[in-house]
């Protein structure tokens, strides 16, 4: 029986959010059930901390 390639220690629910404030950019990761949930969290953080959300991306898009 042929072996299947498997990924280890991969979390399909991890998203990277890039924030910006006064020209500085950084990324934070969040564990969420779906991309919509990650964006909802990012928008909440942006309002709370006076940031701008640049992009929200899944860390493991192939899964």
mmCIF file of C-alpha atoms in Angstrom:
data_model
loop_
_atom_site.group_PDB
_atom_site.id
_atom_site.type_symbol
_atom_site.label_atom_id
_atom_site.label_comp_id
_atom_site.label_asym_id
_atom_site.label_seq_id
_atom_site.Cartn_x
_atom_site.Cartn_y
_atom_site.Cartn_z
ATOM 1 C CA UNK A 1 0.000 0.000 0.000
ATOM 2 C CA UNK A 2 1.521 3.382 -0.974
ATOM 3 C CA UNK A 3 2.151 5.960 1.709
ATOM 4 C CA UNK A 4 0.229 9.192 1.726
ATOM 5 C CA UNK A 5 1.977 12.454 2.448
ATOM 6 C CA UNK A 6 0.551 13.982 5.586
ATOM 7 C CA UNK A 7 1.200 17.253 7.301
ATOM 8 C CA UNK A 8 1.977 17.270 10.978
ATOM 9 C CA UNK A 9 1.190 19.854 13.599
ATOM 10 C CA UNK A 10 -0.913 21.848 11.175
ATOM 11 C CA UNK A 11 -3.772 23.930 12.425
ATOM 12 C CA UNK A 12 -6.320 24.707 9.717
ATOM 13 C CA UNK A 13 -7.980 27.337 11.901
ATOM 14 C CA UNK A 14 -5.033 29.719 12.212
ATOM 15 C CA UNK A 15 -5.173 33.092 10.469
ATOM 16 C CA UNK A 16 -2.650 35.923 10.166
ATOM 17 C CA UNK A 17 -3.873 39.480 10.424
ATOM 18 C CA UNK A 18 -1.692 42.401 9.426
ATOM 19 C CA UNK A 19 -2.374 45.640 11.272
ATOM 20 C CA UNK A 20 -1.082 49.145 10.608
ATOM 21 C CA UNK A 21 -0.783 52.186 12.873
ATOM 22 C CA UNK A 22 1.045 55.400 12.010
ATOM 23 C CA UNK A 23 2.996 53.741 9.196
ATOM 24 C CA UNK A 24 4.096 50.728 11.258
ATOM 25 C CA UNK A 25 2.886 47.273 10.247
ATOM 26 C CA UNK A 26 2.900 43.992 12.126
ATOM 27 C CA UNK A 27 1.134 40.651 12.080
ATOM 28 C CA UNK A 28 -0.801 38.823 14.735
ATOM 29 C CA UNK A 29 -2.201 35.323 14.533
ATOM 30 C CA UNK A 30 -5.626 34.246 15.689
ATOM 31 C CA UNK A 31 -7.328 30.869 15.970
ATOM 32 C CA UNK A 32 -10.829 31.087 14.527
ATOM 33 C CA UNK A 33 -13.453 28.743 13.132
ATOM 34 C CA UNK A 34 -13.556 30.459 9.733
ATOM 35 C CA UNK A 35 -12.097 33.396 7.850
ATOM 36 C CA UNK A 36 -15.214 35.428 8.659
ATOM 37 C CA UNK A 37 -14.624 34.914 12.397
ATOM 38 C CA UNK A 38 -10.985 35.977 12.062
ATOM 39 C CA UNK A 39 -12.014 39.125 10.202
ATOM 40 C CA UNK A 40 -14.639 39.870 12.831
ATOM 41 C CA UNK A 41 -11.999 39.579 15.566
ATOM 42 C CA UNK A 42 -9.568 41.749 13.576
ATOM 43 C CA UNK A 43 -12.160 44.479 13.040
ATOM 44 C CA UNK A 44 -12.995 44.453 16.733
ATOM 45 C CA UNK A 45 -9.329 44.815 17.651
ATOM 46 C CA UNK A 46 -8.902 47.584 15.093
ATOM 47 C CA UNK A 47 -11.760 49.595 16.612
ATOM 48 C CA UNK A 48 -10.612 48.941 20.172
ATOM 49 C CA UNK A 49 -6.930 49.749 19.570
ATOM 50 C CA UNK A 50 -7.372 52.409 16.836
ATOM 51 C CA UNK A 51 -5.645 50.336 14.148
ATOM 52 C CA UNK A 52 -6.193 49.649 10.489
ATOM 53 C CA UNK A 53 -6.543 46.073 9.239
ATOM 54 C CA UNK A 54 -4.374 45.626 6.157
ATOM 55 C CA UNK A 55 -5.037 41.976 5.320
ATOM 56 C CA UNK A 56 -6.369 38.741 6.843
ATOM 57 C CA UNK A 57 -4.956 35.495 5.452
ATOM 58 C CA UNK A 58 -5.182 31.807 6.381
ATOM 59 C CA UNK A 59 -1.789 30.443 7.452
ATOM 60 C CA UNK A 60 -2.517 27.041 5.857
ATOM 61 C CA UNK A 61 -4.502 27.731 2.676
ATOM 62 C CA UNK A 62 -4.036 24.236 1.183
ATOM 63 C CA UNK A 63 -5.952 22.449 3.925
#
